[in-house]
């Protein structure tokens, strides 16, 4: 043993005496028992052997053992190769890991090695390694591929791929390219190729199958084309948003909103949403996982707003925010308009129902008030007429004269009360003519100023319109007067202010909430800054006998409502407690010219006229006859309509006028007039009634009623009406007239004061 061996063994095998030691005792295991090399074979064959071995005494050390024959013995040379062996073990482990990794990959992995072909001297590529995925791709096993050339495995391939691989190995630069489609043998598909040179003669090729991805992309493009085509032709608008900005819009946006695609793309979606609806529209962006639907208004290019439904959903799996938000814009304008129209119709239905209920209620009150007033008027005719006749018979110094005056005045006050009741019912007889409302209002305001003791400023504003109203002057004056009295009572005497104005207002057929047809209306407006009207009282202020004032009778506004209704008008009330009230009286405007009073002409009769009095009430009929006889008329009386017709038919040549009650049990006054006109078309007829169910003007036109007198009446009113009917002028009896009361006149006079 040389010195190196001695030192080595002394370090590795301490305490062992080598000289004389049997060789196999230490080396038989690693060299013999393990079957690597036997010294005997070296001696027998005279051939050296080399083996790496680890000895039991030093298992973590590896040695390169060289056995060389030397005569009958063996020369053993050993070298410590532990580091090299460990490197080989690490390389082997790395290779195992590499193979394990490669064999689990889904991508095909090949290791190609450059080799020279002996036939023509060209360089060929051989498969040094193929993972299972690569073998499956080709349709065989790894062992069937390893060692074969590239063209053996891919006979249909061109030399282009081989050339590119060789260039990559020569330059050391990685290589990447796509194979759009390959079809050879069992290999079909599209691939993405990555080649990485290992050295000048080897490179790793990874083939990633992108067939599915390309097909998905193709399907996506096809789907997108179909989507765009459907979006372009759909009735609804489709818009794609990203981060609230419009990325794409269907051309139908121009049809719905007026904007072109270029005008909306790139702008914030909220630029087109009504400011009041913007918070609601933002909810679509912040709830992308599920379809969200909201209704809002969007801006049209012409400056208007249009109602739409927005349905939004993210165009990606699970509503991922990186995908665009697709909005479907559905036109909802017609639906909203229909809903609003339905709502308006329902409100109109409720309003009309309330109006009908109110009309039924007022009609019931009117029937009650009218019936009471009619019967009461008949009683008052007897009281008032007899009192007046008795006054005519008494000497001026009679002690009972004051009592009769009191009776007459009380009857006249009762008559005024019934007149107000009839005004409320709208059945009060009316003398209608075209009236200048501006003049009527000014006169009434002047009259109100002279009657009140409260110094409240009343301002009159006239529109200057010449529109007239066909109506009863005294009744319309009563309307204005009652409104003024209420306003004066409602305001503070120191700070109060009342404004009265007239104007013309046009109503559309469907715009009035007052139940009036469309057309032109003259408006009389009375406003004040008084205490106002409580809301719960507003619906009752036109009820008869409803009042909030101590000592009030509750007929002022009831009369206003009745008169205005009888003139085919309406009253609009607006009031806030503590802020005053406004009463607008709307009356149909008329194009008729205002009447100019004509100068009456006087006529004389050659004989004492005869009047036929027809009334079913005995008291009324008797008093009426007495009044006419005292005025110089001859009187015939009948209590039934049929009897009146019979009498007139037999004596019409001597009858000069008829005083007729309209309300009779057997035949109505209207029917009696028809028959009388048939017998004598020109006969003057004076109607006496507590109320008239028909418009007196229309009756005068169709039935030619000459005049009418309201019950209860003063004697002079009846006499004057009969005289007007006979001659259309105040009657003057001839000087030689015969009969009782000849030359006697009832002169109009104001009501007497009590006592």
mmCIF file of C-alpha atoms in Angstrom, residues 271-623:
data_model
loop_
_atom_site.group_PDB
_atom_site.id
_atom_site.type_symbol
_atom_site.label_atom_id
_atom_site.label_comp_id
_atom_site.label_asym_id
_atom_site.label_seq_id
_atom_site.Cartn_x
_atom_site.Cartn_y
_atom_site.Cartn_z
ATOM 1 C CA UNK A 271 -75.465 62.339 -18.541
ATOM 2 C CA UNK A 272 -78.668 61.047 -20.139
ATOM 3 C CA UNK A 273 -80.626 60.330 -16.929
ATOM 4 C CA UNK A 274 -82.966 62.853 -15.307
ATOM 5 C CA UNK A 275 -81.270 64.303 -12.187
ATOM 6 C CA UNK A 276 -84.153 63.197 -9.978
ATOM 7 C CA UNK A 277 -83.775 59.612 -11.222
ATOM 8 C CA UNK A 278 -79.952 59.418 -11.137
ATOM 9 C CA UNK A 279 -79.675 57.750 -7.677
ATOM 10 C CA UNK A 280 -82.094 55.063 -8.784
ATOM 11 C CA UNK A 281 -80.215 54.506 -12.057
ATOM 12 C CA UNK A 282 -76.938 54.127 -10.130
ATOM 13 C CA UNK A 283 -78.472 51.114 -8.362
ATOM 14 C CA UNK A 284 -78.165 49.156 -11.597
ATOM 15 C CA UNK A 285 -74.370 49.572 -11.484
ATOM 16 C CA UNK A 286 -74.041 48.520 -7.861
ATOM 17 C CA UNK A 287 -76.164 45.387 -8.104
ATOM 18 C CA UNK A 288 -74.580 43.632 -11.087
ATOM 19 C CA UNK A 289 -74.891 40.013 -9.976
ATOM 20 C CA UNK A 290 -78.595 39.788 -10.734
ATOM 21 C CA UNK A 291 -80.753 41.472 -13.307
ATOM 22 C CA UNK A 292 -81.909 44.851 -11.960
ATOM 23 C CA UNK A 293 -84.847 46.780 -13.404
ATOM 24 C CA UNK A 294 -85.681 50.404 -12.675
ATOM 25 C CA UNK A 295 -87.892 53.026 -14.335
ATOM 26 C CA UNK A 296 -86.464 56.459 -15.024
ATOM 27 C CA UNK A 297 -86.486 59.345 -17.490
ATOM 28 C CA UNK A 298 -83.810 59.711 -20.147
ATOM 29 C CA UNK A 299 -82.908 62.788 -22.127
ATOM 30 C CA UNK A 300 -84.002 63.056 -25.723
ATOM 31 C CA UNK A 301 -82.015 65.018 -28.222
ATOM 32 C CA UNK A 302 -84.888 67.478 -28.720
ATOM 33 C CA UNK A 303 -84.665 68.488 -25.059
ATOM 34 C CA UNK A 304 -87.555 66.423 -23.755
ATOM 35 C CA UNK A 305 -87.598 63.492 -21.365
ATOM 36 C CA UNK A 306 -88.806 59.979 -22.062
ATOM 37 C CA UNK A 307 -89.801 57.286 -19.598
ATOM 38 C CA UNK A 308 -87.887 54.011 -20.031
ATOM 39 C CA UNK A 309 -87.236 50.788 -18.127
ATOM 40 C CA UNK A 310 -83.541 49.976 -17.580
ATOM 41 C CA UNK A 311 -82.681 46.296 -17.214
ATOM 42 C CA UNK A 312 -78.979 45.758 -16.457
ATOM 43 C CA UNK A 313 -76.773 42.707 -16.081
ATOM 44 C CA UNK A 314 -73.026 42.180 -16.217
ATOM 45 C CA UNK A 315 -71.995 40.387 -19.425
ATOM 46 C CA UNK A 316 -69.775 37.825 -17.688
ATOM 47 C CA UNK A 317 -69.843 34.847 -15.302
ATOM 48 C CA UNK A 318 -71.125 35.531 -11.800
ATOM 49 C CA UNK A 319 -71.383 39.258 -12.474
ATOM 50 C CA UNK A 320 -67.633 39.842 -12.447
ATOM 51 C CA UNK A 321 -67.046 43.610 -12.432
ATOM 52 C CA UNK A 322 -64.339 43.535 -15.046
ATOM 53 C CA UNK A 323 -66.949 42.590 -17.637
ATOM 54 C CA UNK A 324 -69.128 45.283 -19.224
ATOM 55 C CA UNK A 325 -72.601 46.042 -17.898
ATOM 56 C CA UNK A 326 -75.219 45.470 -20.576
ATOM 57 C CA UNK A 327 -78.301 47.681 -20.295
ATOM 58 C CA UNK A 328 -81.528 47.024 -22.126
ATOM 59 C CA UNK A 329 -83.457 50.280 -22.514
ATOM 60 C CA UNK A 330 -87.174 49.535 -22.929
ATOM 61 C CA UNK A 331 -89.515 52.295 -24.044
ATOM 62 C CA UNK A 332 -92.063 52.826 -21.255
ATOM 63 C CA UNK A 333 -93.483 56.182 -22.378
ATOM 64 C CA UNK A 334 -96.744 54.747 -23.696
ATOM 65 C CA UNK A 335 -97.200 52.661 -20.552
ATOM 66 C CA UNK A 336 -96.551 55.656 -18.290
ATOM 67 C CA UNK A 337 -98.908 57.831 -20.331
ATOM 68 C CA UNK A 338 -101.548 55.098 -20.239
ATOM 69 C CA UNK A 339 -101.073 54.708 -16.491
ATOM 70 C CA UNK A 340 -101.308 58.468 -15.993
ATOM 71 C CA UNK A 341 -104.372 58.603 -18.222
ATOM 72 C CA UNK A 342 -105.920 55.762 -16.239
ATOM 73 C CA UNK A 343 -105.109 57.564 -13.014
ATOM 74 C CA UNK A 344 -106.593 60.777 -14.361
ATOM 75 C CA UNK A 345 -109.651 58.858 -15.516
ATOM 76 C CA UNK A 346 -110.015 57.320 -12.067
ATOM 77 C CA UNK A 347 -109.626 60.720 -10.431
ATOM 78 C CA UNK A 348 -112.160 62.125 -12.894
ATOM 79 C CA UNK A 349 -114.491 59.215 -12.141
ATOM 80 C CA UNK A 350 -114.203 59.880 -8.423
ATOM 81 C CA UNK A 351 -114.705 63.598 -9.016
ATOM 82 C CA UNK A 352 -117.778 62.949 -11.148
ATOM 83 C CA UNK A 353 -119.085 60.497 -8.581
ATOM 84 C CA UNK A 354 -118.651 63.118 -5.876
ATOM 85 C CA UNK A 355 -120.284 65.650 -8.192
ATOM 86 C CA UNK A 356 -123.216 63.295 -8.795
ATOM 87 C CA UNK A 357 -123.547 62.603 -5.075
ATOM 88 C CA UNK A 358 -123.382 66.326 -4.388
ATOM 89 C CA UNK A 359 -125.939 66.968 -7.127
ATOM 90 C CA UNK A 360 -128.260 64.312 -5.718
ATOM 91 C CA UNK A 361 -127.883 65.788 -2.250
ATOM 92 C CA UNK A 362 -128.514 69.312 -3.500
ATOM 93 C CA UNK A 363 -131.426 68.099 -5.604
ATOM 94 C CA UNK A 364 -132.982 66.506 -2.537
ATOM 95 C CA UNK A 365 -132.522 69.734 -0.618
ATOM 96 C CA UNK A 366 -133.869 71.669 -3.600
ATOM 97 C CA UNK A 367 -136.969 69.484 -3.818
ATOM 98 C CA UNK A 368 -137.602 69.965 -0.122
ATOM 99 C CA UNK A 369 -136.926 73.706 -0.172
ATOM 100 C CA UNK A 370 -138.870 74.198 -3.392
ATOM 101 C CA UNK A 371 -141.916 72.345 -2.122
ATOM 102 C CA UNK A 372 -141.922 74.246 1.147
ATOM 103 C CA UNK A 373 -141.408 77.571 -0.627
ATOM 104 C CA UNK A 374 -144.191 76.891 -3.127
ATOM 105 C CA UNK A 375 -146.759 76.054 -0.483
ATOM 106 C CA UNK A 376 -145.562 78.877 1.741
ATOM 107 C CA UNK A 377 -145.764 81.351 -1.131
ATOM 108 C CA UNK A 378 -149.395 80.470 -1.732
ATOM 109 C CA UNK A 379 -150.102 81.226 1.917
ATOM 110 C CA UNK A 380 -148.189 84.488 1.695
ATOM 111 C CA UNK A 381 -150.180 85.571 -1.352
ATOM 112 C CA UNK A 382 -153.337 85.473 0.750
ATOM 113 C CA UNK A 383 -151.729 87.185 3.742
ATOM 114 C CA UNK A 384 -149.967 89.902 1.786
ATOM 115 C CA UNK A 385 -152.785 90.475 -0.682
ATOM 116 C CA UNK A 386 -155.487 90.731 1.928
ATOM 117 C CA UNK A 387 -153.355 93.011 4.095
ATOM 118 C CA UNK A 388 -152.777 95.343 1.159
ATOM 119 C CA UNK A 389 -156.450 95.311 0.199
ATOM 120 C CA UNK A 390 -157.452 96.028 3.784
ATOM 121 C CA UNK A 391 -155.040 98.956 3.892
ATOM 122 C CA UNK A 392 -156.749 100.365 0.798
ATOM 123 C CA UNK A 393 -160.123 100.188 2.559
ATOM 124 C CA UNK A 394 -159.009 101.853 5.799
ATOM 125 C CA UNK A 395 -159.019 105.596 6.374
ATOM 126 C CA UNK A 396 -155.562 107.103 6.990
ATOM 127 C CA UNK A 397 -156.240 107.628 10.690
ATOM 128 C CA UNK A 398 -157.483 104.114 11.429
ATOM 129 C CA UNK A 399 -156.111 102.578 14.648
ATOM 130 C CA UNK A 400 -155.623 99.170 12.978
ATOM 131 C CA UNK A 401 -153.618 100.553 10.094
ATOM 132 C CA UNK A 402 -150.274 100.075 11.910
ATOM 133 C CA UNK A 403 -151.159 96.449 12.621
ATOM 134 C CA UNK A 404 -151.883 95.770 8.962
ATOM 135 C CA UNK A 405 -148.614 97.453 8.007
ATOM 136 C CA UNK A 406 -146.793 95.104 10.396
ATOM 137 C CA UNK A 407 -148.578 92.120 8.855
ATOM 138 C CA UNK A 408 -147.664 93.268 5.346
ATOM 139 C CA UNK A 409 -144.001 93.872 6.220
ATOM 140 C CA UNK A 410 -143.722 90.510 7.987
ATOM 141 C CA UNK A 411 -145.236 88.808 4.954
ATOM 142 C CA UNK A 412 -142.756 90.574 2.686
ATOM 143 C CA UNK A 413 -139.842 89.430 4.886
ATOM 144 C CA UNK A 414 -141.205 85.904 4.730
ATOM 145 C CA UNK A 415 -141.479 86.285 0.962
ATOM 146 C CA UNK A 416 -137.814 87.335 0.852
ATOM 147 C CA UNK A 417 -136.861 84.194 2.787
ATOM 148 C CA UNK A 418 -138.764 81.955 0.376
ATOM 149 C CA UNK A 419 -137.187 83.849 -2.520
ATOM 150 C CA UNK A 420 -133.758 82.984 -1.142
ATOM 151 C CA UNK A 421 -134.783 79.356 -0.785
ATOM 152 C CA UNK A 422 -135.905 79.361 -4.410
ATOM 153 C CA UNK A 423 -132.669 81.054 -5.425
ATOM 154 C CA UNK A 424 -130.840 78.145 -3.789
ATOM 155 C CA UNK A 425 -132.935 75.604 -5.681
ATOM 156 C CA UNK A 426 -132.308 77.395 -8.979
ATOM 157 C CA UNK A 427 -136.040 77.430 -9.664
ATOM 158 C CA UNK A 428 -136.654 81.090 -9.069
ATOM 159 C CA UNK A 429 -138.312 82.717 -12.094
ATOM 160 C CA UNK A 430 -135.778 84.787 -13.988
ATOM 161 C CA UNK A 431 -135.913 87.789 -16.272
ATOM 162 C CA UNK A 432 -132.950 87.008 -18.448
ATOM 163 C CA UNK A 433 -131.219 89.364 -20.829
ATOM 164 C CA UNK A 434 -127.668 90.038 -22.044
ATOM 165 C CA UNK A 435 -125.833 91.850 -19.235
ATOM 166 C CA UNK A 436 -122.611 93.822 -19.022
ATOM 167 C CA UNK A 437 -120.949 92.063 -16.076
ATOM 168 C CA UNK A 438 -118.312 94.767 -15.578
ATOM 169 C CA UNK A 439 -121.013 97.410 -15.150
ATOM 170 C CA UNK A 440 -123.105 95.119 -12.951
ATOM 171 C CA UNK A 441 -120.152 94.421 -10.635
ATOM 172 C CA UNK A 442 -119.240 98.120 -10.365
ATOM 173 C CA UNK A 443 -122.822 99.063 -9.493
ATOM 174 C CA UNK A 444 -123.063 96.309 -6.891
ATOM 175 C CA UNK A 445 -119.760 97.290 -5.259
ATOM 176 C CA UNK A 446 -120.986 100.893 -4.994
ATOM 177 C CA UNK A 447 -124.205 99.667 -3.428
ATOM 178 C CA UNK A 448 -122.305 97.479 -0.954
ATOM 179 C CA UNK A 449 -120.080 100.398 0.043
ATOM 180 C CA UNK A 450 -123.129 102.485 0.832
ATOM 181 C CA UNK A 451 -124.747 99.734 2.892
ATOM 182 C CA UNK A 452 -121.849 98.656 5.126
ATOM 183 C CA UNK A 453 -120.628 100.488 8.200
ATOM 184 C CA UNK A 454 -117.169 98.901 8.040
ATOM 185 C CA UNK A 455 -114.558 100.933 6.209
ATOM 186 C CA UNK A 456 -112.894 98.066 4.304
ATOM 187 C CA UNK A 457 -111.158 99.009 1.036
ATOM 188 C CA UNK A 458 -112.675 97.257 -1.987
ATOM 189 C CA UNK A 459 -110.679 97.428 -5.224
ATOM 190 C CA UNK A 460 -112.329 96.689 -8.566
ATOM 191 C CA UNK A 461 -110.276 95.441 -11.526
ATOM 192 C CA UNK A 462 -111.957 95.136 -14.909
ATOM 193 C CA UNK A 463 -110.376 93.250 -17.788
ATOM 194 C CA UNK A 464 -111.890 95.563 -20.392
ATOM 195 C CA UNK A 465 -113.598 92.635 -22.107
ATOM 196 C CA UNK A 466 -116.981 93.339 -23.654
ATOM 197 C CA UNK A 467 -118.192 89.755 -23.196
ATOM 198 C CA UNK A 468 -121.759 89.613 -21.956
ATOM 199 C CA UNK A 469 -123.656 87.123 -19.833
ATOM 200 C CA UNK A 470 -127.283 86.199 -20.365
ATOM 201 C CA UNK A 471 -128.864 86.300 -16.937
ATOM 202 C CA UNK A 472 -131.151 87.865 -14.396
ATOM 203 C CA UNK A 473 -129.640 91.186 -13.332
ATOM 204 C CA UNK A 474 -131.117 91.221 -9.841
ATOM 205 C CA UNK A 475 -130.046 87.637 -9.170
ATOM 206 C CA UNK A 476 -126.477 88.191 -10.344
ATOM 207 C CA UNK A 477 -126.302 91.371 -8.294
ATOM 208 C CA UNK A 478 -127.416 89.246 -5.360
ATOM 209 C CA UNK A 479 -124.496 86.854 -6.035
ATOM 210 C CA UNK A 480 -121.930 89.662 -5.983
ATOM 211 C CA UNK A 481 -123.544 91.303 -2.959
ATOM 212 C CA UNK A 482 -123.561 88.079 -0.922
ATOM 213 C CA UNK A 483 -119.893 87.400 -1.715
ATOM 214 C CA UNK A 484 -118.973 90.964 -0.746
ATOM 215 C CA UNK A 485 -120.885 90.734 2.530
ATOM 216 C CA UNK A 486 -119.089 87.483 3.397
ATOM 217 C CA UNK A 487 -115.697 88.967 2.508
ATOM 218 C CA UNK A 488 -116.314 92.114 4.557
ATOM 219 C CA UNK A 489 -117.282 89.974 7.526
ATOM 220 C CA UNK A 490 -114.166 87.759 7.148
ATOM 221 C CA UNK A 491 -111.472 90.473 7.093
ATOM 222 C CA UNK A 492 -109.955 92.514 9.877
ATOM 223 C CA UNK A 493 -111.534 96.016 9.929
ATOM 224 C CA UNK A 494 -108.093 97.646 10.127
ATOM 225 C CA UNK A 495 -105.940 95.519 7.803
ATOM 226 C CA UNK A 496 -108.600 93.943 5.624
ATOM 227 C CA UNK A 497 -108.520 94.175 1.836
ATOM 228 C CA UNK A 498 -110.990 92.957 -0.780
ATOM 229 C CA UNK A 499 -110.327 92.677 -4.513
ATOM 230 C CA UNK A 500 -113.094 92.260 -7.079
ATOM 231 C CA UNK A 501 -112.222 91.568 -10.706
ATOM 232 C CA UNK A 502 -113.818 90.435 -13.951
ATOM 233 C CA UNK A 503 -112.169 88.648 -16.824
ATOM 234 C CA UNK A 504 -112.834 86.161 -19.613
ATOM 235 C CA UNK A 505 -111.459 82.630 -19.229
ATOM 236 C CA UNK A 506 -111.455 79.850 -21.799
ATOM 237 C CA UNK A 507 -111.941 76.268 -20.631
ATOM 238 C CA UNK A 508 -110.952 73.246 -22.699
ATOM 239 C CA UNK A 509 -113.429 70.399 -22.943
ATOM 240 C CA UNK A 510 -111.354 68.182 -20.626
ATOM 241 C CA UNK A 511 -109.680 70.782 -18.433
ATOM 242 C CA UNK A 512 -112.453 71.830 -16.083
ATOM 243 C CA UNK A 513 -112.681 70.259 -12.648
ATOM 244 C CA UNK A 514 -115.948 72.102 -12.020
ATOM 245 C CA UNK A 515 -118.104 69.986 -14.299
ATOM 246 C CA UNK A 516 -118.390 72.732 -16.915
ATOM 247 C CA UNK A 517 -118.238 72.145 -20.676
ATOM 248 C CA UNK A 518 -115.483 73.785 -22.665
ATOM 249 C CA UNK A 519 -115.913 77.323 -23.912
ATOM 250 C CA UNK A 520 -115.578 80.975 -22.917
ATOM 251 C CA UNK A 521 -116.639 82.007 -19.434
ATOM 252 C CA UNK A 522 -116.928 85.375 -17.738
ATOM 253 C CA UNK A 523 -115.268 85.151 -14.316
ATOM 254 C CA UNK A 524 -116.307 87.323 -11.364
ATOM 255 C CA UNK A 525 -113.581 86.979 -8.736
ATOM 256 C CA UNK A 526 -113.958 88.143 -5.127
ATOM 257 C CA UNK A 527 -110.859 87.672 -2.952
ATOM 258 C CA UNK A 528 -109.989 88.760 0.565
ATOM 259 C CA UNK A 529 -107.127 88.495 3.060
ATOM 260 C CA UNK A 530 -109.357 87.400 5.907
ATOM 261 C CA UNK A 531 -109.398 84.386 8.183
ATOM 262 C CA UNK A 532 -109.968 81.856 5.422
ATOM 263 C CA UNK A 533 -112.144 78.750 5.468
ATOM 264 C CA UNK A 534 -111.393 75.517 7.294
ATOM 265 C CA UNK A 535 -111.005 72.590 4.819
ATOM 266 C CA UNK A 536 -113.742 70.517 6.442
ATOM 267 C CA UNK A 537 -116.131 73.456 6.108
ATOM 268 C CA UNK A 538 -115.389 74.143 2.432
ATOM 269 C CA UNK A 539 -117.505 71.259 1.166
ATOM 270 C CA UNK A 540 -120.524 72.472 3.185
ATOM 271 C CA UNK A 541 -120.455 76.228 2.677
ATOM 272 C CA UNK A 542 -123.088 76.038 -0.092
ATOM 273 C CA UNK A 543 -125.505 73.969 2.014
ATOM 274 C CA UNK A 544 -128.607 75.895 3.072
ATOM 275 C CA UNK A 545 -128.670 76.934 6.723
ATOM 276 C CA UNK A 546 -125.001 76.021 7.259
ATOM 277 C CA UNK A 547 -123.192 78.886 8.960
ATOM 278 C CA UNK A 548 -120.230 79.482 11.262
ATOM 279 C CA UNK A 549 -121.360 82.999 12.199
ATOM 280 C CA UNK A 550 -123.457 83.684 15.244
ATOM 281 C CA UNK A 551 -126.746 85.133 14.120
ATOM 282 C CA UNK A 552 -126.248 84.003 10.511
ATOM 283 C CA UNK A 553 -129.022 82.208 8.623
ATOM 284 C CA UNK A 554 -126.726 80.158 6.383
ATOM 285 C CA UNK A 555 -128.438 81.201 3.157
ATOM 286 C CA UNK A 556 -125.944 83.671 1.667
ATOM 287 C CA UNK A 557 -123.638 81.205 -0.091
ATOM 288 C CA UNK A 558 -126.476 78.716 -0.630
ATOM 289 C CA UNK A 559 -128.239 81.419 -2.659
ATOM 290 C CA UNK A 560 -124.989 82.132 -4.543
ATOM 291 C CA UNK A 561 -124.638 78.456 -5.459
ATOM 292 C CA UNK A 562 -128.260 78.100 -6.535
ATOM 293 C CA UNK A 563 -128.290 81.244 -8.693
ATOM 294 C CA UNK A 564 -124.999 80.367 -10.365
ATOM 295 C CA UNK A 565 -126.170 76.802 -11.062
ATOM 296 C CA UNK A 566 -129.397 78.135 -12.565
ATOM 297 C CA UNK A 567 -127.237 80.232 -14.907
ATOM 298 C CA UNK A 568 -125.298 77.097 -16.015
ATOM 299 C CA UNK A 569 -122.211 78.256 -14.141
ATOM 300 C CA UNK A 570 -120.053 77.138 -11.229
ATOM 301 C CA UNK A 571 -118.254 78.573 -8.215
ATOM 302 C CA UNK A 572 -114.576 77.743 -7.645
ATOM 303 C CA UNK A 573 -113.414 78.255 -4.053
ATOM 304 C CA UNK A 574 -109.763 78.429 -2.987
ATOM 305 C CA UNK A 575 -108.916 79.110 0.625
ATOM 306 C CA UNK A 576 -106.257 78.488 3.249
ATOM 307 C CA UNK A 577 -107.025 79.080 6.920
ATOM 308 C CA UNK A 578 -105.434 82.356 7.967
ATOM 309 C CA UNK A 579 -104.625 83.375 4.379
ATOM 310 C CA UNK A 580 -107.952 84.534 3.011
ATOM 311 C CA UNK A 581 -110.255 83.123 0.365
ATOM 312 C CA UNK A 582 -110.950 83.488 -3.352
ATOM 313 C CA UNK A 583 -114.398 82.911 -4.870
ATOM 314 C CA UNK A 584 -114.438 82.664 -8.678
ATOM 315 C CA UNK A 585 -117.908 82.716 -10.249
ATOM 316 C CA UNK A 586 -117.810 81.302 -13.795
ATOM 317 C CA UNK A 587 -120.736 82.158 -16.066
ATOM 318 C CA UNK A 588 -121.069 81.196 -19.752
ATOM 319 C CA UNK A 589 -120.098 84.115 -21.974
ATOM 320 C CA UNK A 590 -122.600 85.276 -24.582
ATOM 321 C CA UNK A 591 -122.117 86.914 -27.952
ATOM 322 C CA UNK A 592 -125.586 88.504 -27.848
ATOM 323 C CA UNK A 593 -125.616 92.327 -28.005
ATOM 324 C CA UNK A 594 -126.501 94.229 -24.867
ATOM 325 C CA UNK A 595 -130.115 95.389 -24.851
ATOM 326 C CA UNK A 596 -130.862 99.130 -25.052
ATOM 327 C CA UNK A 597 -134.083 100.155 -23.214
ATOM 328 C CA UNK A 598 -136.773 101.350 -25.590
ATOM 329 C CA UNK A 599 -139.178 104.218 -24.984
ATOM 330 C CA UNK A 600 -142.585 102.794 -24.068
ATOM 331 C CA UNK A 601 -145.682 103.751 -26.036
ATOM 332 C CA UNK A 602 -149.034 104.422 -24.351
ATOM 333 C CA UNK A 603 -152.294 102.836 -25.427
ATOM 334 C CA UNK A 604 -155.872 103.167 -24.238
ATOM 335 C CA UNK A 605 -158.525 100.465 -24.212
ATOM 336 C CA UNK A 606 -161.996 101.318 -25.431
ATOM 337 C CA UNK A 607 -163.598 99.096 -22.731
ATOM 338 C CA UNK A 608 -162.918 97.597 -19.319
ATOM 339 C CA UNK A 609 -160.634 94.516 -19.873
ATOM 340 C CA UNK A 610 -161.593 91.037 -18.699
ATOM 341 C CA UNK A 611 -159.009 88.746 -17.073
ATOM 342 C CA UNK A 612 -159.366 84.971 -16.581
ATOM 343 C CA UNK A 613 -157.665 83.929 -13.296
ATOM 344 C CA UNK A 614 -156.700 80.221 -13.067
ATOM 345 C CA UNK A 615 -155.264 78.850 -9.769
ATOM 346 C CA UNK A 616 -156.082 75.718 -7.763
ATOM 347 C CA UNK A 617 -155.472 77.496 -4.419
ATOM 348 C CA UNK A 618 -158.708 79.175 -3.300
ATOM 349 C CA UNK A 619 -156.981 81.855 -1.216
ATOM 350 C CA UNK A 620 -154.600 82.818 -4.011
ATOM 351 C CA UNK A 621 -157.391 82.819 -6.596
ATOM 352 C CA UNK A 622 -159.683 84.992 -4.463
ATOM 353 C CA UNK A 623 -156.993 87.530 -3.538
#
